[in-house]
Amino acid sequence: MQTQVQQTATSSTDTFPIKGTDYIEFYVGNAKQAAIYYQATFGFKWTAYRGPETGHKDTVSYVLEQGKVRFVLTSALRPEHEVAKHVALHGDGVRVLALWVDDARSSYALAVERGAKPAAEPHTLQDEYGEVCMSAIHTYGETIHMLVERSGYQGVFLPGYEARSNEFPIQPVGLKYVDHCVGNVELGDMNRWVKFYQDVLGFKLLITFDDKDIATEYTALMSKVVSNGNGYIKFPINEPAKGLKKSQIEEYLDFYRCAGVQHIALATDDILFTVDTLRKKGVDFLYVPETYYEDVLDRVGQIDEDIKDLQRLNILVDRDEDGYLLQIFTKPVQDRPTVFYEIIQRKGAKSFGKGNFKALFEAIEREQEVRGTL
Ligand code: FE2
């Protein structure tokens, strides 16, 4: 999925250059059906496949792409396979946040030397289209960072995958790239994982939100955002904070059974079109009451969009010193209340919508109440 610009800008603090998010891999119960969901609703293109038909016996993987966003959906064909066990415990969720690097061997060696827990030694995969070198390190929960060096590869995705295409018409919704990926970690663990990204990958701490920034009458959470030098990789990390009722982070941890990816923010240049299309295709979004729109322009000032369109589509808006942003959040996209998506359009703003936190968390609480998990 790469990033907007192909060159590698490196900050002096980066442990190794990262050119962008290479792919995000989900372990799911039924990849065949999940792939149809992403094609029919989000308008992803099916580009590659690996499974028994391509000589791979134990798992199937569907590769889906839109703009620079690349998802891989993987299911096991046998119950004893690690993918099946992962799904049994966590439900459908993100296993791999793959980072696109220049050199998967030296990046891995540096990360491990700085304290990363190894997940896969550097290894080279080959086919007639060239070779890819990959290695992996653990991050929070059971999530791993695959380090992917693909400069020597011309194939559709990775060696072993065959090209595929959609078997029915799809309508892309204008998704461009992964803006950020958020992790939920256990109480007391946020600083440990922020330190991991700082010490091991050389990331910078961008923003800190405490429980006063992110609190409603009933629940609270804390969040810190880390980023690599070129800003292509942004990882907010949340932990629950004490409140009168159970926070959305605790609900996630109860259902996912460990720390993991909470939401993936996908960027668009035209959020009105993206959200209008997603709604028509059946994607469910969190509901923010009409009262949100009564004073929103007093808070954010002049914007290009008609407020009536934002209200009709229930899109939120926030401003920081650099500009403004438009955002909206889906409901969880699987039965367990775990992973969901954010659709975001940045018009200068570099932040994460702090002005919307209260309205947003109240919306999540209403959903929790319906589920009986507040
Ligand atoms: Fe977000």
PDB file of C-alpha atoms and ligand atoms in Angstrom, residues 179-180 182 236 262-265 327 329 340 342 344 352, ligand 1:
ATOM      1  CA  ASP A 179      -3.601   7.439   7.870  1.00  0.00           C
ATOM      2  CA  HIS A 180      -3.010   5.748  11.238  1.00  0.00           C
ATOM      3  CA  VAL A 182      -4.603   2.506  16.718  1.00  0.00           C
ATOM      4  CA  PRO A 236      -1.872   6.005  18.623  1.00  0.00           C
ATOM      5  CA  GLN A 262      -8.633  -1.153  17.627  1.00  0.00           C
ATOM      6  CA  HIS A 263      -9.126   0.871  14.474  1.00  0.00           C
ATOM      7  CA  ILE A 264      -7.533   1.641  11.152  1.00  0.00           C
ATOM      8  CA  ALA A 265      -7.999   5.150   9.772  1.00  0.00           C
ATOM      9  CA  GLN A 327     -13.883  12.091  10.200  1.00  0.00           C
ATOM     10  CA  PHE A 329     -16.199   5.940  12.568  1.00  0.00           C
ATOM     11  CA  PHE A 340     -13.535  -0.811  13.361  1.00  0.00           C
ATOM     12  CA  GLU A 342     -12.235   5.541  10.694  1.00  0.00           C
ATOM     13  CA  ILE A 344     -10.688  10.679   7.552  1.00  0.00           C
ATOM     14  CA  PHE A 352      -6.754  13.292  15.510  1.00  0.00           C
TER      15      PHE A 352
HETATM   16 FE   FE2 B   1      -8.267   7.483  14.700  1.00  0.00          FE
END
